[in-house]
Coordinates of C-alpha atoms and ligand atoms in Angstrom, one line a residue:
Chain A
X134 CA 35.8 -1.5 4.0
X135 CA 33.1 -2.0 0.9
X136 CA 32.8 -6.2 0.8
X137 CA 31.3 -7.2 -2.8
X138 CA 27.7 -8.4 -1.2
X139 CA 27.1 -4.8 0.6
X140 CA 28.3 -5.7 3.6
X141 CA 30.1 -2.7 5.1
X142 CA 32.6 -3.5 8.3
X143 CA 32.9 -0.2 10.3
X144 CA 33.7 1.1 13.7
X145 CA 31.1 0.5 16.2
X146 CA 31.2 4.2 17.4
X147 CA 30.2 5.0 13.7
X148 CA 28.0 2.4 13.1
X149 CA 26.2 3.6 16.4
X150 CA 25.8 7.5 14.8
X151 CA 24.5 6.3 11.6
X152 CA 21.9 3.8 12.9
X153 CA 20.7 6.5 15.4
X154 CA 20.6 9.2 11.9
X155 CA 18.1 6.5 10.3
X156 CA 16.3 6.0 13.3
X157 CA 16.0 10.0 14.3
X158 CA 15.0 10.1 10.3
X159 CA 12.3 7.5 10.0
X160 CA 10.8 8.7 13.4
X161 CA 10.4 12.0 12.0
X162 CA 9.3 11.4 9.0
X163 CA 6.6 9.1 10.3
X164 CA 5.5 12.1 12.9
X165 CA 5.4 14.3 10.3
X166 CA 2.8 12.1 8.3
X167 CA 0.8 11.1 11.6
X168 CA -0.2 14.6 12.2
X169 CA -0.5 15.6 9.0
X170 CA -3.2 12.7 8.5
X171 CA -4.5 13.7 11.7
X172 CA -5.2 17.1 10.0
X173 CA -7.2 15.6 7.7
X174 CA -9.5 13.4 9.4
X175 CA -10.2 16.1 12.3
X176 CA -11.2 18.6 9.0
X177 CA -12.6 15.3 7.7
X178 CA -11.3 15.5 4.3
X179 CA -11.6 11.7 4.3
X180 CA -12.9 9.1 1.6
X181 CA -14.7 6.6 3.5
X182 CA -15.3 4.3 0.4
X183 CA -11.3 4.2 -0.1
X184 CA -11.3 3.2 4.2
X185 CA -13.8 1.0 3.7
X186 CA -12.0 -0.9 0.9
X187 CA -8.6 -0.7 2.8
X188 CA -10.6 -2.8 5.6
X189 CA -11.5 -5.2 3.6
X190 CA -7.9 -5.8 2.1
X191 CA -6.5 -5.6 5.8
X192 CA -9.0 -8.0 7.4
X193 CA -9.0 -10.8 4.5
X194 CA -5.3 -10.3 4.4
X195 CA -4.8 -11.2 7.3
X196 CA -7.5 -13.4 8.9
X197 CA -5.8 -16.4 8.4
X198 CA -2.1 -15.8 9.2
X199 CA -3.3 -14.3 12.5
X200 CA -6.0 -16.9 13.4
X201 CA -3.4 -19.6 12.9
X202 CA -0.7 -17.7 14.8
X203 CA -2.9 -16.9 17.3
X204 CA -4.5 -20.8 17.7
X205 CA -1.2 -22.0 17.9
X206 CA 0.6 -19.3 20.3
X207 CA -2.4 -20.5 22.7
X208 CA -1.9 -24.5 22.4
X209 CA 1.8 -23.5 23.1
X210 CA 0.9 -21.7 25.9
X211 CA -1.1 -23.6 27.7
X212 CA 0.8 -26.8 26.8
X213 CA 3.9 -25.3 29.0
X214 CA 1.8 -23.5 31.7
X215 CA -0.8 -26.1 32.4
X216 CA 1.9 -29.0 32.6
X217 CA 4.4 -26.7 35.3
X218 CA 1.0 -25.5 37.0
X219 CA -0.6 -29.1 37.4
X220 CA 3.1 -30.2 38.7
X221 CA 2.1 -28.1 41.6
X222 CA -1.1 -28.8 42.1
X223 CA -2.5 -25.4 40.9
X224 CA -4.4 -26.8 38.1
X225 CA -7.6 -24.2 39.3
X226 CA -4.6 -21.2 38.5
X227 CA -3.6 -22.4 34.8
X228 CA -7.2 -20.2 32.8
X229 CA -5.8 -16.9 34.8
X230 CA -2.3 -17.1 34.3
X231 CA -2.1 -18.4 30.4
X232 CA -5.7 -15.6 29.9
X233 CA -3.7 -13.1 31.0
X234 CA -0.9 -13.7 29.1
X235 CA -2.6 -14.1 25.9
X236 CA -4.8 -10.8 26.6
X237 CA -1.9 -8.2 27.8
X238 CA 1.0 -9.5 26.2
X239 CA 1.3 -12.2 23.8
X240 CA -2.2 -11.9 22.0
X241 CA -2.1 -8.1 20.3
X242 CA 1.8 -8.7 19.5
X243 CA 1.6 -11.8 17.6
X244 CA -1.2 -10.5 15.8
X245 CA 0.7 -6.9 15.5
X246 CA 3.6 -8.6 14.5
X247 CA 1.6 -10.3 11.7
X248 CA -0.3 -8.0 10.6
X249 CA 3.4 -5.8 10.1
X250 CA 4.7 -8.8 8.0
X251 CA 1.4 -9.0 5.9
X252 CA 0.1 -5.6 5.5
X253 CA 3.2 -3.3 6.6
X254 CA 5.2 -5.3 3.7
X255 CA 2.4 -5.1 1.8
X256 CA 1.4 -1.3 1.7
X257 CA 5.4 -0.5 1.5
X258 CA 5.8 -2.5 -1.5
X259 CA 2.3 -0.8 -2.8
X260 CA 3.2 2.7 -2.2
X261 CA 7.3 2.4 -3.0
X262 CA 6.5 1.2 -6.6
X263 CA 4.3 3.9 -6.8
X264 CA 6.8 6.2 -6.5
X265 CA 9.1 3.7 -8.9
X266 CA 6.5 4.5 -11.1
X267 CA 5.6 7.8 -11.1
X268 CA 2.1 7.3 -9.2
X269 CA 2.7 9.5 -6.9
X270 CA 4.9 12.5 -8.8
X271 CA 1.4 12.2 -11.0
X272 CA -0.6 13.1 -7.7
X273 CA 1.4 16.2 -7.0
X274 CA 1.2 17.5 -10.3
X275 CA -2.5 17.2 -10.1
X276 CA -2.1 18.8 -6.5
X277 CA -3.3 15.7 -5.0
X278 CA -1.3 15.2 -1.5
X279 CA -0.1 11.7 -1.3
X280 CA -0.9 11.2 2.3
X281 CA -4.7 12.3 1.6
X282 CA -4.9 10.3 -0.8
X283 CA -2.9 7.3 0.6
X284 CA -2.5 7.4 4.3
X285 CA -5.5 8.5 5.5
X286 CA -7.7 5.6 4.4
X287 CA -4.8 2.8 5.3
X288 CA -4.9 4.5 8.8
X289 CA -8.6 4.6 9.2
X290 CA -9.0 1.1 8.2
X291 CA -6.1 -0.1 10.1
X292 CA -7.3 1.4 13.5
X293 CA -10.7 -0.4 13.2
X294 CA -9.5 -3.7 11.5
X295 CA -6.1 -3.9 14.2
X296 CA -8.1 -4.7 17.3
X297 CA -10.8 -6.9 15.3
X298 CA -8.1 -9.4 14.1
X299 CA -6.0 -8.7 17.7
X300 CA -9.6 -10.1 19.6
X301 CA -10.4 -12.6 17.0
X302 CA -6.8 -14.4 17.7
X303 CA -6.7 -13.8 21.1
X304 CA -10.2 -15.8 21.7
X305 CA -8.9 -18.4 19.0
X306 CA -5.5 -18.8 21.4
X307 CA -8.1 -18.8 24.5
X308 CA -10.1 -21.9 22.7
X309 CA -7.1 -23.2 21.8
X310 CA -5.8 -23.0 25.2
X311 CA -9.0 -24.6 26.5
X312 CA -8.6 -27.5 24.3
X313 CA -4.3 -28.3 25.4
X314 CA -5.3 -27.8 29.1
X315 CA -8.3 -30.4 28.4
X316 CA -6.4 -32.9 26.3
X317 CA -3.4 -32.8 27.9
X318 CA -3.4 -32.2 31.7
X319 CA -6.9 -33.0 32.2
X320 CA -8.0 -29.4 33.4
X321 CA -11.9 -29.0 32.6
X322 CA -12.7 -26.4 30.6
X323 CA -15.3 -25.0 33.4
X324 CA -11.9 -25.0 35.6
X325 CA -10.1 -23.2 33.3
X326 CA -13.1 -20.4 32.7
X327 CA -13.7 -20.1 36.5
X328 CA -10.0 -19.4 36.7
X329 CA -10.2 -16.9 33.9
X330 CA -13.2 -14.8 35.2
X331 CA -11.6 -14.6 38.8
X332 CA -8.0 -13.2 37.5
X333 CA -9.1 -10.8 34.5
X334 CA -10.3 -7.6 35.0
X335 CA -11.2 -4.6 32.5
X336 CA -8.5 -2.9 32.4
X337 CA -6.7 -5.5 30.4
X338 CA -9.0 -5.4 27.6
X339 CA -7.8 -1.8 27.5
X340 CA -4.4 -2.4 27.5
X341 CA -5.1 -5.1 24.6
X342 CA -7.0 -2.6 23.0
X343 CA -4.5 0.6 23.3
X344 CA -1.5 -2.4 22.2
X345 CA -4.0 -3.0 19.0
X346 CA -4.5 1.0 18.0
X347 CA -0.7 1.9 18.9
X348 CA 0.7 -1.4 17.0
X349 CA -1.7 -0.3 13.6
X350 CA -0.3 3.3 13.9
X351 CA 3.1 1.7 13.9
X352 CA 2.2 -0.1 11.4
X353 CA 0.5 2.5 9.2
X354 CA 3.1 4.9 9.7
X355 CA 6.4 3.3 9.8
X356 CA 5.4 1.3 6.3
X357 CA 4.1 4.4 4.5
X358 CA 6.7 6.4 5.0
X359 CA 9.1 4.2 3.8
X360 CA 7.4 3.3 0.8
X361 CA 6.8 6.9 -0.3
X362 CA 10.5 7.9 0.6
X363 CA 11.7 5.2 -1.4
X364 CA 13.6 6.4 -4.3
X365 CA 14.8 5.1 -8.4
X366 CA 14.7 1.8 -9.7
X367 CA 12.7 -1.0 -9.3
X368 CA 15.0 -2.4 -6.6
X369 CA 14.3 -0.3 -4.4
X370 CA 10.7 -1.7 -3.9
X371 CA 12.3 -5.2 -2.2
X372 CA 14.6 -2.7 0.1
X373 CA 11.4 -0.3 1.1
X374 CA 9.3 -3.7 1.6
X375 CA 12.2 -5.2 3.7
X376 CA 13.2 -2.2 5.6
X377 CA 9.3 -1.9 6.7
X378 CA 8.9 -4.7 7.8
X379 CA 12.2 -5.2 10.5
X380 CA 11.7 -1.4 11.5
X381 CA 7.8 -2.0 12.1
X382 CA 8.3 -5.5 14.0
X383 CA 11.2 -3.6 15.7
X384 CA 9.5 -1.0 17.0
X385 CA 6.4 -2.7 18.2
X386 CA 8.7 -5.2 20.9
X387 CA 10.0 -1.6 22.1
X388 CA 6.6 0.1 22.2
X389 CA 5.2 -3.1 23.9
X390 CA 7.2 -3.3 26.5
X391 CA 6.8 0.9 27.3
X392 CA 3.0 0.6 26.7
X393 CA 3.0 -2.9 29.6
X394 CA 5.5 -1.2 31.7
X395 CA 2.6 2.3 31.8
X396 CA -0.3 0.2 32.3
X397 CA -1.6 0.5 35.7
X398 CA -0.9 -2.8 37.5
X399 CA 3.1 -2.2 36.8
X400 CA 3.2 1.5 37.1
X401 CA 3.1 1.7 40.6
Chain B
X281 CA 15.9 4.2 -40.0
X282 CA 18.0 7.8 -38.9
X283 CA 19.3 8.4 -43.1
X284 CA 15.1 8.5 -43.9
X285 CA 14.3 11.9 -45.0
X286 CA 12.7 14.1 -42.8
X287 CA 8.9 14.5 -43.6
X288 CA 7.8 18.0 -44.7
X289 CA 6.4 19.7 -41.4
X290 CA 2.8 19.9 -41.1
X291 CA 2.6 21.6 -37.8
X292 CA 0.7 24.6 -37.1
X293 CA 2.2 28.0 -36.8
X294 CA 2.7 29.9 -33.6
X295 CA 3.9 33.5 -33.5
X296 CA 6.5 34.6 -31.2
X297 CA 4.7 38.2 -30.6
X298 CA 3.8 37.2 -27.7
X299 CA 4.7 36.7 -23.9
X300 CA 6.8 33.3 -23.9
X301 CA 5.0 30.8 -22.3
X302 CA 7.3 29.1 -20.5
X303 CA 11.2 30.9 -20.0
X304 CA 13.9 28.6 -18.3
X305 CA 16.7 31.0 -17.5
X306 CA 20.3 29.5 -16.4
X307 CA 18.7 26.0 -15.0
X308 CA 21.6 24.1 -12.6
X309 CA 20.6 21.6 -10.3
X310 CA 23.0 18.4 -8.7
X311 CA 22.3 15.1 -7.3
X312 CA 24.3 13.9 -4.8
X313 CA 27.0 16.2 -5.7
X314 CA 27.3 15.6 -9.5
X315 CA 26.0 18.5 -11.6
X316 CA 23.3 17.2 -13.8
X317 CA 22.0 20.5 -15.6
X318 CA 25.1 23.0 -15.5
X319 CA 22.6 26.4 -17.0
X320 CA 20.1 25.9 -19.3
X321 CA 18.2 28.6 -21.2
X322 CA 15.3 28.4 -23.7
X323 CA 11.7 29.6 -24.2
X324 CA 8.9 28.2 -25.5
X325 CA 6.2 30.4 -26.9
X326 CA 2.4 29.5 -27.1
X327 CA 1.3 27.1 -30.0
X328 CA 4.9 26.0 -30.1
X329 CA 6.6 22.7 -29.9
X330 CA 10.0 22.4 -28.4
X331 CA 11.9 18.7 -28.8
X332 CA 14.8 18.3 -25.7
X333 CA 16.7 15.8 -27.2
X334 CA 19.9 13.8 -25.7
X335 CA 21.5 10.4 -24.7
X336 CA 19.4 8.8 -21.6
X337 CA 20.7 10.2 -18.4
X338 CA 21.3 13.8 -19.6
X339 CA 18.8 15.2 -17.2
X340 CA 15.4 15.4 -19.8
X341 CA 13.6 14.2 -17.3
X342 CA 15.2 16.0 -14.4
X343 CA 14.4 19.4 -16.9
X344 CA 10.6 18.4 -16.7
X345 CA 10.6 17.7 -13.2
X346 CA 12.3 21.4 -12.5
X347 CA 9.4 22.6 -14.8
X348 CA 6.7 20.9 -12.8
X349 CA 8.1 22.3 -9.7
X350 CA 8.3 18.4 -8.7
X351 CA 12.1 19.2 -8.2
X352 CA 13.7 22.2 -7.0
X353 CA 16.4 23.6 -9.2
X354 CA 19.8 24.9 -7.3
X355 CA 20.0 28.2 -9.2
X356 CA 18.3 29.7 -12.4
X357 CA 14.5 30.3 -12.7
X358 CA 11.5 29.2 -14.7
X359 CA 8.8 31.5 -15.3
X360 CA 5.6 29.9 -16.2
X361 CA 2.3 31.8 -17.9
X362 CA 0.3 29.5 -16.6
X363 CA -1.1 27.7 -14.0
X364 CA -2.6 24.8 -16.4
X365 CA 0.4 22.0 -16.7
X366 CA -0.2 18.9 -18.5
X367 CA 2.6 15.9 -18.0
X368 CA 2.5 12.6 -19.9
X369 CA 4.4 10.5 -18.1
X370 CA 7.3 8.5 -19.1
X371 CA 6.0 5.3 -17.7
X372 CA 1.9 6.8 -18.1
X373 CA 1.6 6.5 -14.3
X374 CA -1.5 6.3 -14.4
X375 CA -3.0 5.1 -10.8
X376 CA -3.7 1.8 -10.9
X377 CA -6.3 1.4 -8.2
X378 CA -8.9 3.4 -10.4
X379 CA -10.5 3.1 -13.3
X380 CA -9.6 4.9 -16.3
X381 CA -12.8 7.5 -15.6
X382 CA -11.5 7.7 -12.0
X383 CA -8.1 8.6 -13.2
X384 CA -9.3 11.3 -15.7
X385 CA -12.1 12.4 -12.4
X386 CA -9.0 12.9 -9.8
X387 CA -7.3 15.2 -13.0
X388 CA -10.5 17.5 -12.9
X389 CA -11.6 17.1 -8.9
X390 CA -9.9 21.3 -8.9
X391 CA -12.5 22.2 -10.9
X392 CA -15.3 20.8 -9.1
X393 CA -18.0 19.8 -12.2
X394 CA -21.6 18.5 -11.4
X395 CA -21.0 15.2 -12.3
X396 CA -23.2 15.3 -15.8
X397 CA -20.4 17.6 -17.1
X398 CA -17.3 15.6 -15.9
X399 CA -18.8 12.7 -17.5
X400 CA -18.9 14.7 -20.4
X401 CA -15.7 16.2 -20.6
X402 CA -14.1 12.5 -19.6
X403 CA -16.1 11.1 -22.7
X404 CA -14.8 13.8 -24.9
X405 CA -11.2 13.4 -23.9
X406 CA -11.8 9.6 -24.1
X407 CA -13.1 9.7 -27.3
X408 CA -10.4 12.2 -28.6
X409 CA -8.3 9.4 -28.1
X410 CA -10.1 6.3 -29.0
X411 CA -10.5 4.9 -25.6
X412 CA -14.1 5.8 -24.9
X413 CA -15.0 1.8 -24.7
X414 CA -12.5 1.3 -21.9
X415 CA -13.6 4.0 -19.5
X416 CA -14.8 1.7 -16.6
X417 CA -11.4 -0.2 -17.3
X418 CA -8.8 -0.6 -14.7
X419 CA -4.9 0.3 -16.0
X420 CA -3.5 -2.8 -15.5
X421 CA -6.2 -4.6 -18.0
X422 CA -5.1 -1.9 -21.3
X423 CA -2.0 -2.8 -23.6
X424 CA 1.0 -0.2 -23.3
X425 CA -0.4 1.6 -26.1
X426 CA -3.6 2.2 -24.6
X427 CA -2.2 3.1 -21.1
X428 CA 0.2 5.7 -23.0
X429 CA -3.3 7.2 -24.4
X430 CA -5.1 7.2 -21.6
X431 CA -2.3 9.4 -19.9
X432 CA -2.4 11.5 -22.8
X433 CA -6.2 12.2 -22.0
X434 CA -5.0 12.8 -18.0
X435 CA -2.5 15.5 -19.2
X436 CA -4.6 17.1 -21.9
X437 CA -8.3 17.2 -19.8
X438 CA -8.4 20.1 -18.3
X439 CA -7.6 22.3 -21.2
X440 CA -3.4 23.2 -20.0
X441 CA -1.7 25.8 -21.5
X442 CA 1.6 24.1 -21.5
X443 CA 2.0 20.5 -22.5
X444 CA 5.0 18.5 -21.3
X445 CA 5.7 14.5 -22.9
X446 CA 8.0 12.4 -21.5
X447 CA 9.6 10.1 -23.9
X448 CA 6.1 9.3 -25.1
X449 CA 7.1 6.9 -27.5
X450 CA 9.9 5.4 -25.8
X451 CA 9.3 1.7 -25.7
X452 CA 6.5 1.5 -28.2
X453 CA 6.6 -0.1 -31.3
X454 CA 7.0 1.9 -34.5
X455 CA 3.2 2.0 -35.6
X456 CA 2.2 3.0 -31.8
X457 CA 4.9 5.5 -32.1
X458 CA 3.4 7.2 -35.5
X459 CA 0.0 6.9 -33.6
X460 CA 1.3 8.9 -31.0
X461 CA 2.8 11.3 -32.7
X462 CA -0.1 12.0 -34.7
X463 CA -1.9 12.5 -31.4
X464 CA 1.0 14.9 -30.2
X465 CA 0.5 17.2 -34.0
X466 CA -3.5 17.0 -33.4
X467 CA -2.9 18.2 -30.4
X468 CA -0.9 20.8 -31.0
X469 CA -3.7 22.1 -33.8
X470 CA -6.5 21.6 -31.1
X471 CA -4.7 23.2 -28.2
X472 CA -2.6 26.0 -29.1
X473 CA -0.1 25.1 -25.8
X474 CA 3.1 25.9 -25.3
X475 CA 5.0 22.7 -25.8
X476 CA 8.1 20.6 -24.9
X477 CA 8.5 17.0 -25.5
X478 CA 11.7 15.5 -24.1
X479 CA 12.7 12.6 -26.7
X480 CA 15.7 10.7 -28.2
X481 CA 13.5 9.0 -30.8
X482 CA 14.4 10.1 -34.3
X483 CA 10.9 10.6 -35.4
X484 CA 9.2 11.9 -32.7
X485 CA 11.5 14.9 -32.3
X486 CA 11.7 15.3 -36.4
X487 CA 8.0 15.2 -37.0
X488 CA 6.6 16.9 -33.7
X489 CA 8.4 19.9 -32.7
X490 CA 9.0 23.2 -33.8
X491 CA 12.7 23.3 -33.0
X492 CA 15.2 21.1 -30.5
X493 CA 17.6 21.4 -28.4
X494 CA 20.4 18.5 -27.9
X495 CA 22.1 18.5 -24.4
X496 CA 25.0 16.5 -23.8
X497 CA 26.7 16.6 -20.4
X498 CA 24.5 19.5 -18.9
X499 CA 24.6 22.2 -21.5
X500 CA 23.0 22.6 -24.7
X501 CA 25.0 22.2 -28.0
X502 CA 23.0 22.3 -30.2
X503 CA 19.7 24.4 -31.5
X504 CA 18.3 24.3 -34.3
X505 CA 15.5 23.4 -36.5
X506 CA 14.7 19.8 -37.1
X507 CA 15.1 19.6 -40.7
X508 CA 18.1 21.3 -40.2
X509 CA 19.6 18.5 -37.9
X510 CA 20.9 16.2 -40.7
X511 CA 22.7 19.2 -43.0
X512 CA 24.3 20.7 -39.8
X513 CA 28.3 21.4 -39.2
X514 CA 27.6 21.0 -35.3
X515 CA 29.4 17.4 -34.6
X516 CA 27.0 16.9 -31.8
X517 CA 23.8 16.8 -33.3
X518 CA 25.7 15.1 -36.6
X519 CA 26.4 11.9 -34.2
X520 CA 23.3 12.2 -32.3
X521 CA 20.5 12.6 -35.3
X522 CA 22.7 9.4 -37.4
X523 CA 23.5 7.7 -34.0
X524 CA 27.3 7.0 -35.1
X525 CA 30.0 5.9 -32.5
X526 CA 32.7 9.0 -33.9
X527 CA 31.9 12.0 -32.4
X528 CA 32.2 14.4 -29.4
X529 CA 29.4 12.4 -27.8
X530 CA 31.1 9.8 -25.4
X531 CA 29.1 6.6 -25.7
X532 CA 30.6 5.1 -22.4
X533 CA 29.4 7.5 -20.3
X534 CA 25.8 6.5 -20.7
Ligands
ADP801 N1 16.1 12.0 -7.5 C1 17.4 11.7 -8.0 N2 18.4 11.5 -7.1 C2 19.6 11.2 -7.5 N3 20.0 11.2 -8.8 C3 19.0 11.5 -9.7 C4 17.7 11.7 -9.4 N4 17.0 11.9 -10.5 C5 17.8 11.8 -11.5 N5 19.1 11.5 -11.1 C6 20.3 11.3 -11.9 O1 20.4 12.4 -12.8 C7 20.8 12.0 -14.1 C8 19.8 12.4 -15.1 O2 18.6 11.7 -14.9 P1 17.3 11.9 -15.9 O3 16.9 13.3 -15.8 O4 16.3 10.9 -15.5 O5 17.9 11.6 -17.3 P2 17.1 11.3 -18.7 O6 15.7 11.6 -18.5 O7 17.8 12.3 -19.6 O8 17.4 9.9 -19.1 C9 20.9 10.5 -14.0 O9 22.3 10.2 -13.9 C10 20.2 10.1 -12.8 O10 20.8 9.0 -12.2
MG802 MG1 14.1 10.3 -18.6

């Protein structure tokens, strides 16, 4: 049954098939459009100058949304952890276990899920009103492939700019966490360091580093293809912008948890 | 405004000896299951100027886009002379992240100029149009008017043999109209292309083209000669060239 505001009520079985149609759908488009953007860079048919540019937008874009989210995911953090922890008398264990946290886990997807909200939205919004207004029909006629032109550069930026911002809020959530642990259960901040060197190792860098790259793929991916599959009137600009962003957020909790649940210390 | 007379036609001759330039033979195509274009034949020949006319949502633009090969139609064919298409936008799309020269630049990148001559064909087509002070100019800081000339000198840069407008003057006011038109007929003197301009504006399709063709509901029903339009027996192009409610034309629909 069609309700006035859109709202369709349908059987579960049914609402099952067609959510798993989109889903099969976006996936493949977004496939598609990774190695097809893989093609170019490997021929290097790339404009750096257009990369460089896209860097710039994504960084300034986002420094401050995911500095503050990152600043105050680690005051939070450390706020709960330190308090249970000192409760025990483990005060020397609070750096490690609030470190490692903000490193593997909770550091690359705050700042992937802000950098979806800001840019994702953002390029969606970009590229669907391109194709509102006939932007991107002009590119074809001019034999200009969109994704060239479009993709590639918003990729290339993303996968430098991802892990920058993910490292930049992770060490502002660190210093932030420094700060709570101080202020608030008394744990030095050499305490808190010492306990940080003796629990972190390499390998999660890497994993915050693979999270970043595979979080700005999602991100590049997910968001351009549903801007340049949106279609007619102006509306459909809010939907593509909307629709990015939930899928994109979405997919990155999924991918998180599969990339954590690889990564050495849990595969075993 | 539609009882002024038609102005004498000052448009240069084509001959139709030749090979048509563009042939359209029994176009369909359907969206979502609802037959837009339901066969649709013409030719254009070169030097020639051909007005589609019709209500909105006939399927003009749906024609161009079939032409273009942006769309793909569902039966018919379209035979083209050439691989040189220029499209003037209905909305100029013009991209707004470059400048004006960059937009002219991506239009020519095929034909891979040094850079002096670009320049110099960029100036030329800039200057054709009286935008050559705006070249480092970014899309977003030109009126409409301007934007709608600037896509002109996209379309028109690289010398195509067939020439394709959009509703070019839908939207503008009536003196950015006439200054558009007059564009369109020097154009047409300088070019020699094949053309089609898709239109419901009175004076556009009366002062630019050779001949029109009205569509209503998917099939042409009238053809005809501008200046004949007005002293026609054919009800449709009757309602459609003095824009009255009583006719075959359903007003509702639209
Ligand atoms: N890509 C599309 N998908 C679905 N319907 C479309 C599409 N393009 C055009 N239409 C429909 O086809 C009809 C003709 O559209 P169009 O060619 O834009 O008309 P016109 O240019 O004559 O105003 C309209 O009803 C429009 O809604
Ligand atoms: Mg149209």
């Amino acid at each position: 049954m069609d309700r006035p505001n859109g709202i369709t009520v349908a059987n579960p079985l049914t609402l099952l098939d067609k959510y798993l149609g989109i889903v099969l759908q976006l996936v493949g488009q977004a496939t598609i459009m990774f190695l097809q953007t893989m093609r170019y860079i490997f021929r290097g048919e790339l404009s750096l100058s257009e990369a460089f540019r896209q860097a710039n937008m994504i960084g300034l874009g986002s420094l401050y949304v995911v500095g503050v989210t990152g600043l105050f995911t680690g005051f939070a953090m450390s706020l709960q952890i330190s308090k249970e922890l000192a409760a025990f008398g483990a005060d020397t264990a609070v750096g490690g276990v609030v470190a490692l946290a903000l490193i593997r886990e909770i550091g690359p997807i705050t700042a992937g899920v802000m950098v979806a909200g800001r840019v994702g939205s953002a390029m969606a919004a970009e590229l669907s009103s391109m194709v509102v207004s006939e932007q991107i029909d002009a590119l074809k006629i001019m034999r200009v492939d969109p994704v060239q032109f479009l993709v590639v550069p918003r990729f290339l930026a993303a996968l430098v700019m991802m892990p920058a911002l993910s490292i930049y809020s992770m060490f502002l959530g660190l210093g932030g966490a420094i700060f709570i642990a101080q202020a608030k259960a008394n744990i030095p901040p050499e305490t808190f360091l010492d306990s940080v060197k003796q629990t972190v190792v390499g390998t999660d860098f890497i994993t915050h580093i693979i999270k970043s790259l595979v979080f700005a793929t999602i991100i590049i991916f997910f968001s351009c293809s549903i801007g340049l599959s949106a279609r007619g009137g102006a509306e459909d600009v809010g939907h593509a912008t909307t629709r990015a962003v939930v899928w994109t957020m979405t997919i990155i909790f999924i991918v998180n948890y599969i990339i954590t649940a690889l990564s050495p210390l849990h595969a075993s | 405004m539609t009882s002024q007379p038609i102005p004498p036609s000052s448009l240069p001759s084509f001959s139709k000896a030749s090979e048509p330039m563009i042939k359209v033979e029994g176009l369909r195509k359907s969206f979502n299951g609802r037959e837009v274009l339901k066969g649709i034949s013409f030719e254009v020949f070169p030097g020639e100027m051909l007005a589609i006319i019709g209500p909105s949502g006939c399927g003009k633009s749906t024609l161009l886009k079939l032409i273009t090969g942006l769309l793909e139609p569902d039966a018919g064919k379209i035979t083209l002379n050439s691989e040189q298409i220029g499209l003037v936008f209905q909305g100029s799309a013009l991209l707004n992240s470059l400048t004006v020269r960059e937009n002219l630049a991506l239009a020519l990148r095929e034909r891979k100029l040094p850079k002096r001559e670009q320049d110099k064909a960029i100036m030329e087509d800039l200057t054709l149009v009286g935008l050559a002070d705006y070249i480092d100019s970014f899309p977003t800081q030109l009126s409409g008017g301007q934007q709608k000339r600037t896509s002109f000198a996209r379309a028109i840069v690289n010398d195509p043999q067939i020439i394709l407008y959009d509703e070019p003057t839908t939207g503008l006011d009536p003196v950015m109209s006439t200054v558009i038109e007059d564009y369109m007929i020097e154009l047409e003197k300088q070019l020699h292309a094949a053309g089609i301009v898709v239109t419901h504006q009175f004076s556009t399709w009366t002062r630019t083209a050779h001949r029109a063709i009205l569509l209503n509901q998917g099939v042409v029903v009238w053809e005809g000669k501008p200046h004949e339009a007005l002293n026609s027996t054919n009800p449709y192009i009757i309602q459609f060239a003095k824009a009255t409610r009583e006719g075959p034309m359903l007003a509702g629909k639209v």
